[in-house]
mmCIF file of C-alpha atoms and ligand atoms in Angstrom:
data_model
loop_
_atom_site.group_PDB
_atom_site.id
_atom_site.type_symbol
_atom_site.label_atom_id
_atom_site.label_comp_id
_atom_site.label_asym_id
_atom_site.label_seq_id
_atom_site.Cartn_x
_atom_site.Cartn_y
_atom_site.Cartn_z
ATOM 1 C CA MET A 1 78.033 111.959 87.850
ATOM 2 C CA GLU A 2 78.222 112.966 91.523
ATOM 3 C CA ILE A 3 80.932 115.398 92.630
ATOM 4 C CA VAL A 4 81.568 115.372 96.363
ATOM 5 C CA GLY A 5 84.093 116.856 98.762
ATOM 6 C CA THR A 6 83.424 115.058 102.038
ATOM 7 C CA ILE A 7 84.218 111.577 103.284
ATOM 8 C CA GLU A 8 80.626 111.088 104.488
ATOM 9 C CA GLU A 9 79.243 111.764 101.008
ATOM 10 C CA VAL A 10 81.704 109.350 99.397
ATOM 11 C CA ARG A 11 80.709 106.635 101.851
ATOM 12 C CA LYS A 12 76.995 107.292 101.290
ATOM 13 C CA PHE A 13 77.193 106.971 97.487
ATOM 14 C CA VAL A 14 79.640 104.078 97.486
ATOM 15 C CA SER A 15 77.651 102.042 100.007
ATOM 16 C CA ARG A 16 74.519 102.491 97.872
ATOM 17 C CA ALA A 17 76.443 101.289 94.830
ATOM 18 C CA ALA A 18 77.843 98.322 96.777
ATOM 19 C CA GLU A 19 74.368 97.422 98.051
ATOM 20 C CA ALA A 20 73.296 97.293 94.407
ATOM 21 C CA GLU A 21 76.053 94.664 94.022
ATOM 22 C CA ASN A 22 78.407 96.800 91.968
ATOM 23 C CA VAL A 23 82.124 96.108 91.924
ATOM 24 C CA ILE A 24 83.649 99.417 93.084
ATOM 25 C CA GLY A 25 86.665 100.712 91.142
ATOM 26 C CA LEU A 26 88.926 103.582 92.255
ATOM 27 C CA VAL A 27 91.243 105.671 90.083
ATOM 28 C CA PRO A 28 93.278 107.911 92.408
ATOM 29 C CA THR A 29 94.615 111.043 90.663
ATOM 30 C CA MET A 30 96.016 114.465 91.403
ATOM 31 C CA GLY A 31 94.013 115.935 88.504
ATOM 32 C CA GLY A 32 95.582 117.416 85.376
ATOM 33 C CA LEU A 33 93.958 114.452 83.656
ATOM 34 C CA HIS A 34 95.540 113.194 80.433
ATOM 35 C CA GLY A 35 95.283 110.137 78.208
ATOM 36 C CA GLY A 36 97.012 107.965 80.819
ATOM 37 C CA HIS A 37 94.383 108.733 83.463
ATOM 38 C CA LEU A 38 91.581 108.254 80.955
ATOM 39 C CA SER A 39 92.914 104.810 80.074
ATOM 40 C CA LEU A 40 92.801 103.925 83.790
ATOM 41 C CA ILE A 41 89.206 105.146 83.994
ATOM 42 C CA ASP A 42 88.305 103.073 80.914
ATOM 43 C CA ALA A 43 90.011 100.010 82.417
ATOM 44 C CA ALA A 44 88.068 100.595 85.638
ATOM 45 C CA HIS A 45 84.843 100.652 83.646
ATOM 46 C CA GLU A 46 85.669 97.366 81.967
ATOM 47 C CA ALA A 47 86.138 95.686 85.328
ATOM 48 C CA CYS A 48 83.786 97.557 87.673
ATOM 49 C CA GLY A 49 80.132 98.580 87.771
ATOM 50 C CA TYR A 50 80.799 101.790 89.737
ATOM 51 C CA VAL A 51 83.846 103.984 89.101
ATOM 52 C CA VAL A 52 85.187 106.543 91.564
ATOM 53 C CA VAL A 53 87.907 109.050 90.622
ATOM 54 C CA SER A 54 89.664 111.043 93.325
ATOM 55 C CA ILE A 55 91.239 114.383 92.442
ATOM 56 C CA PHE A 56 93.550 115.627 95.169
ATOM 57 C CA VAL A 57 96.936 117.346 94.867
ATOM 58 C CA ASN A 58 98.462 115.591 97.848
ATOM 59 C CA PRO A 59 100.857 117.923 99.705
ATOM 60 C CA THR A 60 102.607 115.157 101.642
ATOM 61 C CA GLN A 61 104.130 113.613 98.522
ATOM 62 C CA PHE A 62 105.922 116.801 97.403
ATOM 63 C CA GLY A 63 109.368 117.693 98.711
ATOM 64 C CA PRO A 64 110.167 121.244 99.900
ATOM 65 C CA ASN A 65 111.564 122.451 96.549
ATOM 66 C CA GLU A 66 109.203 120.580 94.274
ATOM 67 C CA ASP A 67 106.316 121.721 92.073
ATOM 68 C CA MET A 68 103.383 121.507 94.489
ATOM 69 C CA ASP A 69 102.374 125.166 94.071
ATOM 70 C CA ARG A 70 102.457 125.150 90.287
ATOM 71 C CA TYR A 71 101.087 121.617 89.844
ATOM 72 C CA PRO A 72 98.302 122.016 87.224
ATOM 73 C CA ARG A 73 94.868 122.432 88.797
ATOM 74 C CA THR A 74 92.398 121.995 85.964
ATOM 75 C CA GLN A 75 89.284 120.925 87.793
ATOM 76 C CA GLU A 76 86.639 121.975 85.243
ATOM 77 C CA ALA A 77 88.427 120.203 82.376
ATOM 78 C CA ASP A 78 89.033 117.184 84.623
ATOM 79 C CA LEU A 79 85.357 116.964 85.547
ATOM 80 C CA ASP A 80 84.364 117.224 81.860
ATOM 81 C CA ALA A 81 86.764 114.388 81.032
ATOM 82 C CA CYS A 82 85.368 112.264 83.876
ATOM 83 C CA ARG A 83 81.825 112.901 82.638
ATOM 84 C CA ALA A 84 82.786 111.994 79.078
ATOM 85 C CA HIS A 85 84.310 108.727 80.347
ATOM 86 C CA GLY A 86 81.252 107.775 82.385
ATOM 87 C CA VAL A 87 82.705 108.185 85.880
ATOM 88 C CA ASP A 88 80.065 107.698 88.587
ATOM 89 C CA LEU A 89 81.592 109.658 91.473
ATOM 90 C CA VAL A 90 84.381 112.234 91.717
ATOM 91 C CA PHE A 91 85.880 112.911 95.137
ATOM 92 C CA THR A 92 87.569 116.333 95.345
ATOM 93 C CA PRO A 93 88.534 116.794 98.993
ATOM 94 C CA THR A 94 90.383 119.793 100.424
ATOM 95 C CA VAL A 95 93.639 119.407 102.342
ATOM 96 C CA GLU A 96 91.641 119.977 105.560
ATOM 97 C CA VAL A 97 89.311 117.084 104.752
ATOM 98 C CA MET A 98 92.214 114.712 104.070
ATOM 99 C CA TYR A 99 94.590 115.884 106.777
ATOM 100 C CA GLY A 100 92.621 117.058 109.787
ATOM 101 C CA ARG A 101 94.102 118.884 112.784
ATOM 102 C CA GLY A 102 96.762 116.896 114.581
ATOM 103 C CA PHE A 103 97.313 114.467 111.701
ATOM 104 C CA ARG A 104 100.405 112.358 112.473
ATOM 105 C CA THR A 105 100.236 108.902 110.903
ATOM 106 C CA VAL A 106 102.588 108.002 108.061
ATOM 107 C CA VAL A 107 102.684 104.779 106.053
ATOM 108 C CA ASN A 108 106.221 104.086 104.880
ATOM 109 C CA ILE A 109 107.475 101.045 102.983
ATOM 110 C CA ALA A 110 111.060 101.568 104.014
ATOM 111 C CA GLU A 111 113.404 99.844 101.569
ATOM 112 C CA LEU A 112 111.257 100.069 98.434
ATOM 113 C CA ALA A 113 110.614 103.752 99.033
ATOM 114 C CA GLY A 114 114.342 104.520 99.108
ATOM 115 C CA ALA A 115 115.101 102.936 95.713
ATOM 116 C CA LEU A 116 115.051 104.631 92.270
ATOM 117 C CA CYS A 117 113.071 107.905 92.618
ATOM 118 C CA GLY A 118 113.251 107.607 96.410
ATOM 119 C CA ARG A 119 116.938 108.541 96.332
ATOM 120 C CA SER A 120 116.184 112.099 95.282
ATOM 121 C CA ARG A 121 112.637 112.192 96.709
ATOM 122 C CA PRO A 122 113.137 110.641 100.164
ATOM 123 C CA THR A 123 109.668 111.483 101.536
ATOM 124 C CA HIS A 124 107.674 111.052 98.333
ATOM 125 C CA PHE A 125 106.475 107.462 98.653
ATOM 126 C CA ALA A 126 105.525 107.803 102.315
ATOM 127 C CA GLY A 127 103.249 110.649 101.185
ATOM 128 C CA VAL A 128 101.840 108.516 98.373
ATOM 129 C CA CYS A 129 101.251 105.474 100.602
ATOM 130 C CA THR A 130 99.631 107.541 103.326
ATOM 131 C CA VAL A 131 97.160 109.223 100.990
ATOM 132 C CA VAL A 132 96.418 106.034 99.043
ATOM 133 C CA ALA A 133 95.813 104.134 102.312
ATOM 134 C CA LYS A 134 93.400 106.896 103.333
ATOM 135 C CA LEU A 135 91.624 106.777 99.952
ATOM 136 C CA PHE A 136 91.279 102.986 100.241
ATOM 137 C CA ASN A 137 89.723 103.401 103.697
ATOM 138 C CA ILE A 138 87.431 106.211 102.556
ATOM 139 C CA VAL A 139 86.219 104.643 99.293
ATOM 140 C CA GLY A 140 86.593 100.933 100.062
ATOM 141 C CA PRO A 141 87.220 99.931 96.435
ATOM 142 C CA CYS A 142 87.336 96.316 95.239
ATOM 143 C CA LYS A 143 89.894 97.330 92.596
ATOM 144 C CA ALA A 144 92.242 100.312 92.240
ATOM 145 C CA PHE A 145 93.970 101.332 89.013
ATOM 146 C CA PHE A 146 97.513 102.699 88.561
ATOM 147 C CA GLY A 147 99.727 103.315 85.520
ATOM 148 C CA GLN A 148 102.918 101.428 84.708
ATOM 149 C CA LYS A 149 104.732 104.719 84.104
ATOM 150 C CA ASP A 150 104.833 105.009 87.912
ATOM 151 C CA PHE A 151 106.129 101.436 88.237
ATOM 152 C CA GLN A 152 107.789 102.013 91.609
ATOM 153 C CA GLN A 153 104.587 103.522 92.985
ATOM 154 C CA ALA A 154 102.606 100.451 91.870
ATOM 155 C CA VAL A 155 105.151 98.047 93.438
ATOM 156 C CA ILE A 156 105.055 99.958 96.712
ATOM 157 C CA ILE A 157 101.258 100.108 96.800
ATOM 158 C CA ARG A 158 101.035 96.361 96.138
ATOM 159 C CA ARG A 159 103.421 95.805 99.065
ATOM 160 C CA MET A 160 101.344 98.089 101.308
ATOM 161 C CA VAL A 161 98.123 96.295 100.332
ATOM 162 C CA ALA A 162 99.669 92.898 101.117
ATOM 163 C CA ASP A 163 101.314 94.014 104.366
ATOM 164 C CA LEU A 164 98.298 95.898 105.753
ATOM 165 C CA ASN A 165 95.638 93.479 104.431
ATOM 166 C CA PHE A 166 93.664 95.959 102.362
ATOM 167 C CA PRO A 167 90.921 93.986 100.570
ATOM 168 C CA VAL A 168 91.644 95.642 97.229
ATOM 169 C CA ASP A 169 92.948 94.285 93.969
ATOM 170 C CA ILE A 170 95.668 96.513 92.443
ATOM 171 C CA VAL A 171 95.487 96.726 88.655
ATOM 172 C CA THR A 172 98.468 98.152 86.739
ATOM 173 C CA CYS A 173 97.692 99.447 83.244
ATOM 174 C CA PRO A 174 100.139 100.027 80.359
ATOM 175 C CA THR A 175 101.812 103.419 79.952
ATOM 176 C CA VAL A 176 100.018 105.682 77.476
ATOM 177 C CA ARG A 177 102.423 107.489 75.138
ATOM 178 C CA GLU A 178 102.459 110.511 72.872
ATOM 179 C CA ARG A 179 103.097 109.870 69.169
ATOM 180 C CA ASP A 180 106.867 110.159 69.595
ATOM 181 C CA GLY A 181 106.924 107.738 72.532
ATOM 182 C CA LEU A 182 107.032 110.235 75.418
ATOM 183 C CA ALA A 183 105.040 108.821 78.340
ATOM 184 C CA ALA A 184 101.872 110.838 79.033
ATOM 185 C CA SER A 185 102.324 112.913 82.201
ATOM 186 C CA THR A 186 100.702 115.965 83.709
ATOM 187 C CA ARG A 187 104.196 117.444 83.959
ATOM 188 C CA ASN A 188 104.829 117.255 80.171
ATOM 189 C CA GLN A 189 102.998 120.585 79.855
ATOM 190 C CA TYR A 190 105.824 122.291 81.787
ATOM 191 C CA LEU A 191 108.206 121.636 78.861
ATOM 192 C CA SER A 192 108.974 124.308 76.272
ATOM 193 C CA PRO A 193 109.345 123.085 72.642
ATOM 194 C CA GLU A 194 113.079 122.289 72.712
ATOM 195 C CA PRO A 195 113.147 120.046 75.785
ATOM 196 C CA ARG A 196 109.791 118.598 74.728
ATOM 197 C CA GLY A 197 111.397 117.503 71.447
ATOM 198 C CA GLN A 198 114.359 115.971 73.268
ATOM 199 C CA ALA A 199 112.165 114.194 75.819
ATOM 200 C CA ALA A 200 111.224 111.540 73.234
ATOM 201 C CA ALA A 201 114.789 110.223 73.726
ATOM 202 C CA LEU A 202 113.797 108.662 77.073
ATOM 203 C CA ASN A 203 111.525 106.078 75.507
ATOM 204 C CA ALA A 204 113.813 105.600 72.499
ATOM 205 C CA GLY A 205 116.732 104.853 74.868
ATOM 206 C CA LEU A 206 114.624 102.346 76.796
ATOM 207 C CA ARG A 207 113.530 100.592 73.615
ATOM 208 C CA LEU A 208 117.134 100.327 72.414
ATOM 209 C CA ALA A 209 118.046 98.847 75.781
ATOM 210 C CA ALA A 210 115.232 96.296 75.573
ATOM 211 C CA GLU A 211 116.396 95.223 72.131
ATOM 212 C CA ARG A 212 119.972 94.723 73.324
ATOM 213 C CA ILE A 213 118.857 92.785 76.397
ATOM 214 C CA ARG A 214 116.767 90.416 74.297
ATOM 215 C CA GLN A 215 119.495 89.968 71.695
ATOM 216 C CA SER A 216 122.614 89.406 73.776
ATOM 217 C CA HIS A 217 121.868 89.539 77.556
ATOM 218 C CA PRO A 218 124.603 92.152 78.185
ATOM 219 C CA THR A 219 125.588 93.191 81.695
ATOM 220 C CA ALA A 220 123.459 95.861 83.339
ATOM 221 C CA ALA A 221 126.459 98.244 83.258
ATOM 222 C CA GLU A 222 126.746 97.877 79.470
ATOM 223 C CA VAL A 223 123.060 98.623 78.960
ATOM 224 C CA ILE A 224 123.147 101.600 81.323
ATOM 225 C CA ASN A 225 126.155 103.047 79.472
ATOM 226 C CA ALA A 226 124.375 102.612 76.144
ATOM 227 C CA ILE A 227 121.264 104.444 77.430
ATOM 228 C CA ARG A 228 123.361 107.239 78.923
ATOM 229 C CA GLY A 229 125.193 107.567 75.593
ATOM 230 C CA HIS A 230 121.914 107.779 73.725
ATOM 231 C CA LEU A 231 120.568 110.428 76.105
ATOM 232 C CA ALA A 232 123.772 112.477 75.887
ATOM 233 C CA THR A 233 123.354 112.684 72.110
ATOM 234 C CA ALA A 234 119.582 112.859 71.703
ATOM 235 C CA ALA A 235 118.663 114.813 74.843
ATOM 236 C CA PRO A 236 121.622 117.118 75.622
ATOM 237 C CA GLY A 237 119.320 119.463 77.535
ATOM 238 C CA GLY A 238 118.419 116.752 80.025
ATOM 239 C CA LYS A 239 120.319 116.024 83.240
ATOM 240 C CA VAL A 240 120.193 112.312 83.939
ATOM 241 C CA GLU A 241 119.227 111.667 87.550
ATOM 242 C CA TYR A 242 119.412 107.895 87.281
ATOM 243 C CA VAL A 243 119.391 105.027 84.827
ATOM 244 C CA GLN A 244 119.024 101.713 86.646
ATOM 245 C CA ILE A 245 118.252 98.099 85.906
ATOM 246 C CA VAL A 246 116.487 96.428 88.791
ATOM 247 C CA ASP A 247 114.567 93.361 89.839
ATOM 248 C CA PRO A 248 110.911 94.349 89.246
ATOM 249 C CA LEU A 249 109.758 92.949 92.607
ATOM 250 C CA THR A 250 112.499 94.109 94.973
ATOM 251 C CA LEU A 251 113.684 97.161 92.955
ATOM 252 C CA ARG A 252 117.270 96.120 93.791
ATOM 253 C CA ASP A 253 119.961 96.622 91.150
ATOM 254 C CA VAL A 254 120.828 93.579 89.059
ATOM 255 C CA GLU A 255 124.189 92.942 87.427
ATOM 256 C CA VAL A 256 123.066 90.667 84.630
ATOM 257 C CA THR A 257 120.087 91.186 82.355
ATOM 258 C CA GLU A 258 118.616 87.721 82.472
ATOM 259 C CA GLY A 259 114.970 86.860 83.109
ATOM 260 C CA GLU A 260 112.634 89.756 83.817
ATOM 261 C CA VAL A 261 114.207 93.121 84.615
ATOM 262 C CA LEU A 262 112.964 96.687 84.899
ATOM 263 C CA VAL A 263 114.963 99.376 83.123
ATOM 264 C CA ALA A 264 114.031 102.701 84.713
ATOM 265 C CA LEU A 265 115.257 106.261 84.397
ATOM 266 C CA ALA A 266 114.650 109.820 85.520
ATOM 267 C CA VAL A 267 115.851 112.872 83.597
ATOM 268 C CA LYS A 268 115.540 116.512 84.594
ATOM 269 C CA PHE A 269 114.819 119.061 81.884
ATOM 270 C CA VAL A 270 114.336 122.768 82.454
ATOM 271 C CA GLY A 271 110.818 122.862 83.863
ATOM 272 C CA ALA A 272 110.173 119.185 84.448
ATOM 273 C CA ARG A 273 111.625 116.010 85.865
ATOM 274 C CA LEU A 274 110.477 113.071 83.728
ATOM 275 C CA ILE A 275 110.468 109.355 84.508
ATOM 276 C CA ASP A 276 109.943 106.328 82.316
ATOM 277 C CA ASN A 277 110.620 102.593 82.386
ATOM 278 C CA ILE A 278 110.365 99.381 80.430
ATOM 279 C CA LEU A 279 109.851 95.860 81.689
ATOM 280 C CA VAL A 280 111.981 93.425 79.680
ATOM 281 C CA ASP A 281 112.002 89.668 79.700
ATOM 282 C CA SER A 282 115.258 88.553 78.099
ATOM 283 C CA ARG A 283 113.640 85.189 77.248
ATOM 284 C CA THR A 284 110.951 86.643 74.994
ATOM 285 C CA ALA A 285 111.052 88.297 71.576
ATOM 286 C CA GLY A 286 109.288 91.417 72.863
ATOM 287 C CA PRO A 287 106.547 93.515 71.277
HETATM 288 O O1 PAF B 301 100.034 108.860 90.747
HETATM 289 C C1 PAF B 301 99.507 109.866 91.273
HETATM 290 O O2 PAF B 301 98.913 110.712 90.603
HETATM 291 C C2 PAF B 301 99.587 110.050 92.778
HETATM 292 O O3 PAF B 301 100.809 109.622 93.268
HETATM 293 C C3 PAF B 301 98.425 109.371 93.538
HETATM 294 C C4 PAF B 301 98.475 107.854 93.384
HETATM 295 C C5 PAF B 301 97.104 109.899 93.037
HETATM 296 C C6 PAF B 301 98.529 109.684 95.031
HETATM 297 O O4 PAF B 301 98.419 111.042 95.285
#
């Protein structure tokens, strides 16, 4: 496994791999690797002959009062995990490498970036799009892998790829969960035992919602109230930031739960803001 910090080195190794007719796969990460990331790496291996992982805590996607400074930096463990999962190249740039002097350009997908998490994190997705666009230009992957837990991020990146003609196929992989249903996230480690116990209520609430939608197609307002009620009882330590039911392509609120809808939520516990979602098709029986 090669570990490199410069753009020139990435390009050198990737162009050799491409010359050898490998499909190039990219898994962009901010490190703190967990089961979710490893599933993306495994999916990349299934589909690609050469797998690149980037590890970069991207400052432009954090707001002023967010957790950028304490975001887990676990490089040695991350590199071990990459090795164990057969990664070919790890790109670990510094902020200076990614954002040189005078850097000004921002990629912003206006309306989509303002929905859901964008309401409380107004600059977040512009930071994500800008760094992902840069990574696509640096690595030149054929395929890039993202998790469904960050559904909004995946929708926005697909839009960016279509709008800016990036020749990359975006692959979204299922959310990996802990035993009690909590979605795997680097931020889960911020939780002390009590909120960690309550955090399982996010997924339980979403599953209840999915069941109701499939059974009786209630209005979105009814489902949202039911989820909020569940969270109030099962996760009293959490402050609900949003519970929304949206069209999975436009991320606009829907009023009726017919066809395919995304139920998404964000809840703040002491120490961590958690997100989760479930895609529900009211016409199918579900898993
Ligand atoms: O999902 C993440 O970890 C980040 O948003 C990403 C895609 C690596 C961009 O910094």
